[in-house]
GROMACS .gro file of C-alpha atoms in nm:
model
  368
    1MET     CA    1   0.016  -0.005   0.025
    2ILE     CA    2   0.097   0.376  -0.077
    3PHE     CA    3  -0.017   0.702  -0.070
    4VAL     CA    4  -0.042   0.841  -0.472
    5LYS     CA    5  -0.175   1.123  -0.642
    6SER     CA    6  -0.537   1.009  -0.809
    7PRO     CA    7  -0.682   1.141  -1.075
    8LEU     CA    8  -0.887   1.443  -1.038
    9SER     CA    9  -1.267   1.531  -1.090
   10GLU     CA   10  -1.357   1.698  -1.450
   11GLY     CA   11  -1.613   1.942  -1.201
   12ILE     CA   12  -1.839   1.953  -0.959
   13LYS     CA   13  -2.214   1.936  -1.101
   14PRO     CA   14  -2.403   2.275  -1.122
   15ARG     CA   15  -2.673   2.304  -0.842
   16ASP     CA   16  -3.044   2.502  -0.913
   17LEU     CA   17  -3.176   2.764  -0.664
   18THR     CA   18  -3.496   2.482  -0.589
   19TRP     CA   19  -3.201   2.256  -0.445
   20ILE     CA   20  -2.986   2.530  -0.293
   21ASP     CA   21  -3.292   2.663  -0.078
   22ASN     CA   22  -3.412   2.330   0.042
   23GLN     CA   23  -3.019   2.337   0.148
   24PHE     CA   24  -3.015   2.594   0.397
   25ARG     CA   25  -3.403   2.506   0.454
   26GLN     CA   26  -3.224   2.210   0.653
   27LEU     CA   27  -2.967   2.501   0.813
   28PRO     CA   28  -3.206   2.706   1.047
   29GLY     CA   29  -3.029   2.934   1.363
   30ILE     CA   30  -2.684   2.902   1.166
   31ALA     CA   31  -2.456   3.242   1.269
   32ALA     CA   32  -2.445   3.489   1.012
   33PRO     CA   33  -2.092   3.576   0.860
   34ALA     CA   34  -1.959   3.910   1.064
   35ASN     CA   35  -1.598   3.929   0.884
   36ARG     CA   36  -1.461   3.745   1.163
   37PRO     CA   37  -1.066   3.669   1.167
   38ARG     CA   38  -1.089   3.327   1.082
   39ARG     CA   39  -1.316   3.151   0.853
   40ILE     CA   40  -1.445   2.827   0.824
   41VAL     CA   41  -1.585   2.649   0.445
   42ILE     CA   42  -1.809   2.385   0.484
   43THR     CA   43  -1.867   2.226   0.135
   44GLY     CA   44  -2.123   2.028   0.046
   45PHE     CA   45  -2.020   1.904  -0.347
   46THR     CA   46  -2.221   1.610  -0.358
   47ARG     CA   47  -2.642   1.566  -0.415
   48PHE     CA   48  -2.649   1.490  -0.097
   49GLY     CA   49  -2.569   1.815  -0.016
   50PHE     CA   50  -2.461   1.983   0.359
   51TRP     CA   51  -2.651   1.632   0.516
   52ALA     CA   52  -2.398   1.425   0.321
   53LYS     CA   53  -2.610   1.135   0.322
   54ALA     CA   54  -2.651   1.067   0.645
   55LYS     CA   55  -2.269   1.187   0.783
   56VAL     CA   56  -2.428   1.523   1.009
   57TYR     CA   57  -2.753   1.577   1.081
   58GLN     CA   58  -2.701   1.922   0.961
   59TRP     CA   59  -2.998   2.005   1.185
   60ASP     CA   60  -2.882   1.913   1.495
   61TYR     CA   61  -2.554   2.027   1.506
   62PHE     CA   62  -2.443   2.323   1.265
   63PRO     CA   63  -2.681   2.564   1.476
   64GLY     CA   64  -2.517   2.489   1.765
   65PHE     CA   65  -2.105   2.485   1.591
   66THR     CA   66  -2.137   2.795   1.428
   67GLN     CA   67  -2.254   2.997   1.710
   68ARG     CA   68  -2.005   2.858   1.901
   69MET     CA   69  -1.777   2.933   1.657
   70ALA     CA   70  -1.943   3.288   1.639
   71GLU     CA   71  -1.831   3.327   1.963
   72LYS     CA   72  -1.446   3.259   1.924
   73GLY     CA   73  -1.401   3.475   1.601
   74VAL     CA   74  -1.492   3.267   1.348
   75ASP     CA   75  -1.756   3.265   1.010
   76CYS     CA   76  -1.888   2.998   0.891
   77PHE     CA   77  -1.965   2.958   0.521
   78PHE     CA   78  -2.137   2.664   0.331
   79VAL     CA   79  -2.055   2.662  -0.012
   80TRP     CA   80  -2.201   2.389  -0.291
   81ASP     CA   81  -1.955   2.514  -0.601
   82GLU     CA   82  -1.572   2.595  -0.643
   83ASP     CA   83  -1.666   2.934  -0.654
   84GLY     CA   84  -1.813   2.961  -0.340
   85LEU     CA   85  -1.442   2.821  -0.211
   86ASP     CA   86  -1.226   2.959  -0.354
   87ARG     CA   87  -1.434   3.301  -0.256
   88HIS     CA   88  -1.367   3.260   0.112
   89ALA     CA   89  -1.051   2.972   0.126
   90VAL     CA   90  -0.806   3.184   0.065
   91ASP     CA   91  -0.542   3.206   0.282
   92LYS     CA   92  -0.446   3.017   0.622
   93ASN     CA   93  -0.680   3.238   0.816
   94ALA     CA   94  -0.919   2.997   0.656
   95ALA     CA   95  -1.051   2.593   0.777
   96ILE     CA   96  -1.228   2.348   0.519
   97ILE     CA   97  -1.440   2.085   0.610
   98HIS     CA   98  -1.570   1.804   0.374
   99LEU     CA   99  -1.913   1.654   0.400
  100PHE     CA  100  -1.929   1.375   0.217
  101ASN     CA  101  -1.994   1.019   0.262
  102GLU     CA  102  -1.659   0.816   0.220
  103GLU     CA  103  -1.829   0.497   0.018
  104LEU     CA  104  -1.911   0.749  -0.234
  105PRO     CA  105  -1.733   0.942  -0.526
  106PHE     CA  106  -1.610   1.263  -0.438
  107PRO     CA  107  -1.531   1.547  -0.680
  108TYR     CA  108  -1.208   1.625  -0.616
  109THR     CA  109  -1.057   1.907  -0.885
  110GLN     CA  110  -0.794   2.073  -0.935
  111ARG     CA  111  -0.943   2.385  -0.772
  112VAL     CA  112  -1.022   2.199  -0.402
  113ALA     CA  113  -0.677   2.102  -0.467
  114ALA     CA  114  -0.552   2.434  -0.459
  115ALA     CA  115  -0.767   2.564  -0.240
  116GLU     CA  116  -0.676   2.309  -0.007
  117ARG     CA  117  -0.281   2.401  -0.035
  118ARG     CA  118  -0.452   2.752   0.062
  119ALA     CA  119  -0.639   2.714   0.338
  120GLY     CA  120  -0.468   2.627   0.740
  121PHE     CA  121  -0.639   2.317   0.788
  122VAL     CA  122  -0.856   2.049   0.537
  123PHE     CA  123  -1.086   1.852   0.801
  124CYS     CA  124  -1.250   1.501   0.639
  125THR     CA  125  -1.027   1.458   0.396
  126ARG     CA  126  -1.057   1.199   0.094
  127ARG     CA  127  -0.755   1.055   0.209
  128ALA     CA  128  -0.927   0.940   0.503
  129GLY     CA  129  -1.170   0.864   0.303
  130SER     CA  130  -0.970   0.655   0.077
  131ILE     CA  131  -0.812   0.413   0.399
  132ILE     CA  132  -1.176   0.407   0.546
  133SER     CA  133  -1.424   0.356   0.286
  134ASN     CA  134  -1.351  -0.023   0.207
  135LYS     CA  135  -1.344  -0.283   0.535
  136ARG     CA  136  -1.065  -0.470   0.395
  137THR     CA  137  -0.848  -0.171   0.341
  138ALA     CA  138  -0.881  -0.004   0.623
  139ASN     CA  139  -0.834  -0.314   0.833
  140LYS     CA  140  -0.458  -0.363   0.672
  141TYR     CA  141  -0.386  -0.052   0.656
  142LEU     CA  142  -0.460   0.024   1.009
  143SER     CA  143  -0.380  -0.329   1.195
  144ALA     CA  144  -0.049  -0.270   0.966
  145ASN     CA  145   0.042   0.052   1.236
  146GLY     CA  146  -0.080  -0.031   1.546
  147ILE     CA  147  -0.441  -0.059   1.539
  148GLN     CA  148  -0.656  -0.356   1.717
  149MET     CA  149  -0.874  -0.519   1.489
  150PRO     CA  150  -1.009  -0.850   1.431
  151ARG     CA  151  -0.767  -1.088   1.223
  152MET     CA  152  -0.903  -1.083   0.870
  153ILE     CA  153  -0.958  -1.439   0.731
  154ASP     CA  154  -1.007  -1.525   0.377
  155GLU     CA  155  -1.070  -1.928   0.345
  156ALA     CA  156  -1.245  -2.180   0.581
  157SER     CA  157  -1.025  -2.281   0.856
  158PRO     CA  158  -1.162  -2.582   1.121
  159GLU     CA  159  -1.137  -2.407   1.407
  160ALA     CA  160  -1.251  -2.036   1.351
  161ILE     CA  161  -1.594  -1.882   1.401
  162VAL     CA  162  -1.585  -1.651   1.134
  163PHE     CA  163  -1.796  -1.335   1.126
  164SER     CA  164  -1.855  -1.240   0.773
  165ASN     CA  165  -1.961  -0.842   0.620
  166SER     CA  166  -1.955  -0.631   0.281
  167GLU     CA  167  -1.626  -0.445   0.207
  168ILE     CA  168  -1.853  -0.193   0.179
  169GLY     CA  169  -2.098   0.010   0.341
  170SER     CA  170  -2.257  -0.003   0.721
  171GLY     CA  171  -2.593  -0.162   0.825
  172LYS     CA  172  -2.567  -0.458   0.523
  173ALA     CA  173  -2.611  -0.822   0.563
  174THR     CA  174  -2.393  -1.035   0.815
  175ARG     CA  175  -2.373  -1.385   0.912
  176VAL     CA  176  -2.166  -1.627   1.044
  177LEU     CA  177  -1.979  -1.864   0.937
  178ALA     CA  178  -1.926  -2.220   1.221
  179PRO     CA  179  -1.533  -2.383   1.170
  180GLY     CA  180  -1.518  -2.530   0.837
  181ASP     CA  181  -1.778  -2.365   0.700
  182ALA     CA  182  -1.734  -2.227   0.274
  183VAL     CA  183  -1.584  -1.834   0.309
  184ASP     CA  184  -1.652  -1.603   0.026
  185PRO     CA  185  -1.358  -1.447  -0.053
  186THR     CA  186  -1.545  -1.134  -0.247
  187ARG     CA  187  -1.674  -1.007   0.167
  188TYR     CA  188  -1.519  -0.938   0.394
  189ASN     CA  189  -1.453  -1.167   0.675
  190THR     CA  190  -1.280  -1.141   1.030
  191GLU     CA  191  -1.275  -1.434   1.348
  192TYR     CA  192  -1.582  -1.397   1.534
  193ILE     CA  193  -1.564  -1.185   1.852
  194ASP     CA  194  -1.790  -1.333   2.108
  195THR     CA  195  -1.957  -0.954   2.257
  196ARG     CA  196  -2.214  -1.133   2.451
  197ILE     CA  197  -2.298  -0.973   2.797
  198GLU     CA  198  -2.573  -1.096   3.020
  199PHE     CA  199  -2.777  -0.821   3.219
  200GLN     CA  200  -3.100  -0.918   3.451
  201GLY     CA  201  -3.165  -1.250   3.328
  202SER     CA  202  -3.112  -1.178   2.993
  203LYS     CA  203  -2.819  -1.147   2.701
  204TYR     CA  204  -2.728  -0.856   2.444
  205PHE     CA  205  -2.462  -0.848   2.198
  206THR     CA  206  -2.264  -0.497   2.267
  207MET     CA  207  -2.033  -0.283   2.083
  208PHE     CA  208  -1.955   0.085   2.180
  209ARG     CA  209  -1.930   0.449   1.891
  210ILE     CA  210  -1.643   0.679   1.990
  211GLN     CA  211  -1.754   0.966   1.855
  212ALA     CA  212  -1.383   1.183   1.791
  213VAL     CA  213  -1.312   1.496   1.629
  214GLY     CA  214  -0.944   1.392   1.562
  215THR     CA  215  -0.732   1.290   1.805
  216GLN     CA  216  -0.979   1.363   2.051
  217VAL     CA  217  -1.270   1.189   2.177
  218LEU     CA  218  -1.620   1.367   2.187
  219HIS     CA  219  -1.851   1.094   2.334
  220ALA     CA  220  -1.880   0.758   2.367
  221TYR     CA  221  -2.197   0.571   2.410
  222VAL     CA  222  -2.317   0.195   2.387
  223ARG     CA  223  -2.565   0.041   2.185
  224ALA     CA  224  -2.691  -0.359   2.244
  225ARG     CA  225  -2.931  -0.583   2.096
  226HIS     CA  226  -3.060  -0.913   2.289
  227THR     CA  227  -2.963  -1.246   2.188
  228ARG     CA  228  -3.323  -1.379   2.054
  229GLU     CA  229  -3.290  -1.159   1.716
  230ARG     CA  230  -2.954  -1.425   1.632
  231SER     CA  231  -2.758  -1.078   1.530
  232PRO     CA  232  -2.415  -0.966   1.624
  233SER     CA  233  -2.405  -0.713   1.393
  234VAL     CA  234  -2.555  -0.393   1.664
  235HIS     CA  235  -2.718  -0.074   1.532
  236SER     CA  236  -2.844   0.208   1.696
  237LYS     CA  237  -3.205   0.088   1.634
  238ASP     CA  238  -3.150  -0.250   1.790
  239THR     CA  239  -3.067  -0.089   2.130
  240PRO     CA  240  -3.279  -0.116   2.436
  241ALA     CA  241  -3.439   0.168   2.526
  242ASP     CA  242  -3.402   0.085   2.931
  243HIS     CA  243  -3.188   0.278   3.128
  244GLN     CA  244  -3.049   0.089   3.366
  245LEU     CA  245  -2.928  -0.076   3.092
  246ILE     CA  246  -2.761   0.088   2.889
  247GLU     CA  247  -2.625   0.293   3.260
  248TYR     CA  248  -2.451  -0.057   3.332
  249LEU     CA  249  -2.359  -0.116   2.996
  250HIS     CA  250  -2.128   0.250   2.976
  251GLU     CA  251  -2.004   0.186   3.331
  252ARG     CA  252  -1.913  -0.177   3.184
  253LEU     CA  253  -1.778  -0.110   2.856
  254ILE     CA  254  -1.678   0.265   2.859
  255ARG     CA  255  -1.622   0.421   3.162
  256SER     CA  256  -1.367   0.157   3.278
  257ARG     CA  257  -1.147   0.170   2.996
  258GLU     CA  258  -1.169   0.575   2.927
  259ALA     CA  259  -0.803   0.650   2.934
  260GLY     CA  260  -0.747   0.343   2.669
  261ILE     CA  261  -1.010   0.473   2.507
  262ALA     CA  262  -0.842   0.814   2.442
  263SER     CA  263  -0.518   0.660   2.335
  264PHE     CA  264  -0.709   0.523   2.106
  265ALA     CA  265  -0.888   0.815   1.940
  266SER     CA  266  -0.571   0.954   1.911
  267ALA     CA  267  -0.379   0.688   1.763
  268MET     CA  268  -0.609   0.694   1.474
  269GLY     CA  269  -0.649   1.025   1.443
  270ILE     CA  270  -0.308   1.070   1.414
  271LEU     CA  271  -0.328   0.779   1.132
  272LEU     CA  272  -0.610   0.930   0.968
  273GLY     CA  273  -0.544   1.335   0.972
  274PRO     CA  274  -0.837   1.566   1.116
  275GLY     CA  275  -1.220   1.451   1.066
  276SER     CA  276  -1.485   1.425   1.269
  277TYR     CA  277  -1.530   1.013   1.295
  278ALA     CA  278  -1.758   0.718   1.413
  279HIS     CA  279  -1.476   0.452   1.553
  280ASP     CA  280  -1.710   0.167   1.644
  281MET     CA  281  -1.586  -0.090   1.875
  282ILE     CA  282  -1.639  -0.447   2.007
  283VAL     CA  283  -1.531  -0.540   2.346
  284CYS     CA  284  -1.434  -1.013   2.381
  285ASN     CA  285  -1.607  -1.124   2.657
  286LYS     CA  286  -1.355  -1.371   2.712
  287THR     CA  287  -0.983  -1.169   2.681
  288ASP     CA  288  -1.171  -0.822   2.757
  289ARG     CA  289  -0.992  -0.682   2.479
  290MET     CA  290  -1.060  -0.372   2.246
  291TYR     CA  291  -1.113  -0.376   1.918
  292MET     CA  292  -1.205  -0.161   1.659
  293VAL     CA  293  -1.455  -0.308   1.337
  294GLU     CA  294  -1.421  -0.031   1.141
  295SER     CA  295  -1.479   0.375   1.071
  296GLY     CA  296  -1.631   0.622   0.901
  297PHE     CA  297  -1.657   1.029   0.815
  298LYS     CA  298  -1.940   1.113   1.104
  299PHE     CA  299  -2.049   1.394   1.305
  300ASN     CA  300  -2.334   1.333   1.491
  301ASP     CA  301  -2.557   1.056   1.575
  302SER     CA  302  -2.986   1.257   1.616
  303PRO     CA  303  -3.116   0.860   1.561
  304TYR     CA  304  -2.934   0.721   1.796
  305ALA     CA  305  -3.022   1.022   2.068
  306GLU     CA  306  -3.486   0.985   1.913
  307TYR     CA  307  -3.422   0.573   1.971
  308LEU     CA  308  -3.379   0.690   2.342
  309ARG     CA  309  -3.530   0.964   2.406
  310SER     CA  310  -3.796   0.809   2.621
  311VAL     CA  311  -3.510   0.744   2.879
  312ALA     CA  312  -3.306   1.089   2.829
  313ASP     CA  313  -3.364   1.177   3.205
  314ARG     CA  314  -3.259   0.850   3.295
  315THR     CA  315  -2.923   0.802   3.124
  316PRO     CA  316  -2.635   1.035   3.229
  317CYS     CA  317  -2.383   0.864   3.016
  318ASN     CA  318  -2.574   1.036   2.744
  319ARG     CA  319  -2.647   1.379   2.856
  320ILE     CA  320  -2.456   1.512   2.632
  321PHE     CA  321  -2.693   1.441   2.352
  322TYR     CA  322  -2.945   1.639   2.476
  323ASP     CA  323  -2.828   1.950   2.675
  324GLY     CA  324  -2.725   2.160   2.424
  325THR     CA  325  -2.365   2.089   2.457
  326TYR     CA  326  -2.269   1.824   2.207
  327PRO     CA  327  -2.226   2.051   1.911
  328MET     CA  328  -2.037   2.320   2.155
  329ARG     CA  329  -1.787   2.056   2.255
  330ALA     CA  330  -1.764   1.977   1.894
  331ALA     CA  331  -1.651   2.321   1.810
  332ASP     CA  332  -1.428   2.309   2.102
  333LEU     CA  333  -1.244   2.015   2.019
  334PHE     CA  334  -1.240   2.106   1.680
  335LEU     CA  335  -1.071   2.455   1.785
  336GLN     CA  336  -0.773   2.218   1.949
  337GLU     CA  337  -0.694   2.033   1.646
  338TRP     CA  338  -0.702   2.364   1.368
  339GLU     CA  339  -0.452   2.466   1.649
  340LYS     CA  340  -0.268   2.116   1.670
  341ALA     CA  341  -0.212   2.151   1.279
  342ALA     CA  342  -0.104   2.484   1.285
  343ASP     CA  343   0.172   2.374   1.468
  344TYR     CA  344   0.268   2.043   1.418
  345GLY     CA  345   0.106   2.025   0.998
  346GLN     CA  346  -0.142   1.759   0.915
  347PRO     CA  347  -0.106   1.438   0.590
  348ASP     CA  348  -0.121   1.574   0.261
  349PRO     CA  349  -0.498   1.605   0.247
  350SER     CA  350  -0.496   1.533  -0.168
  351LEU     CA  351  -0.353   1.186  -0.159
  352THR     CA  352  -0.566   0.867  -0.131
  353LEU     CA  353  -0.419   0.527  -0.043
  354GLU     CA  354  -0.336   0.283  -0.365
  355THR     CA  355  -0.377  -0.083  -0.254
  356SER     CA  356  -0.241  -0.282  -0.553
  357PHE     CA  357   0.120  -0.214  -0.310
  358GLU     CA  358   0.111  -0.474  -0.123
  359GLY     CA  359   0.407  -0.316   0.098
  360ILE     CA  360   0.255  -0.084   0.453
  361VAL     CA  361   0.337   0.291   0.483
  362PRO     CA  362   0.432   0.331   0.849
  363GLN     CA  363   0.320   0.633   1.032
  364ARG     CA  364   0.356   0.730   1.382
  365ALA     CA  365   0.360   0.432   1.665
  366ALA     CA  366  -0.039   0.384   1.784
  367CYS     CA  367  -0.141   0.170   2.003
  368ALA     CA  368  -0.376  -0.151   2.030
   0.00000   0.00000   0.00000
């Protein structure tokens, strides 16, 4: 594997006034620019605009984020084409946040690359997207650089239970294969990690998500799925609105290993570069070892908060989702990451990971 300069896109599709108007209707209460000292340019270059196909629930996130930035002397501009980017990303006092789904094409043009060179900070880059868009690629690259992920399995084994998933995408159909079962090499196959935890007489498949801003933890929260559903693939909608269960799992999976989670987020932020990420984690119930199963761009998780709103007043572990502080803390962490990049630089955002090369690109040491 090696990072290379990939071919550029020819252009960004023009948007009509109806599309633009619809985008801004989803941004109620954002802070208006006021010629403040610094600028953040937020791009919505794909057809999904400032939603980026569920990468950010913009109506929950950007009002608080932009208001906090205004307090800190930063204007925020939302742009949908290269003209808007060129107008605002003019010097090192500008940062760029790209909103796109890493699994889909991103229109990366010569003008976008030039704007990134002018800016002082680029967040959610196509470089990071090239690492995390494919689970197999991510496992090879990140495991080689110190991130603990489940071991990949390419052929049937008489000893190993295999968890089989799609190589690209989240929420896809998964299967658990018994030892000796045929393994489909076109899928992402790894050793099965048993995450079942018993609580009050019932067993649940479990995981937790680290919501990170660059190298720092914004929040971490648990998910669970009753084992009667017979699927170890756990998502927000599977999580029971049981405040006792949520608090118990938070204590067991997250609070008990906060230092390790912070160290892990730092290592991932160094490897991927600046961005808002959701790192999905599991813990083996036999060894208590923590693994990352996948990562993707993610700014907030409004569906999870809505699923569990009925127990919001009884789940202090998730208070940040309901008290209005989530986007403000995200803004504070973003500014800290911007300062780090000013002092130490960031990986070249224009590069992409080329998987046809077998060698591994070593990065700064990560952690398990």
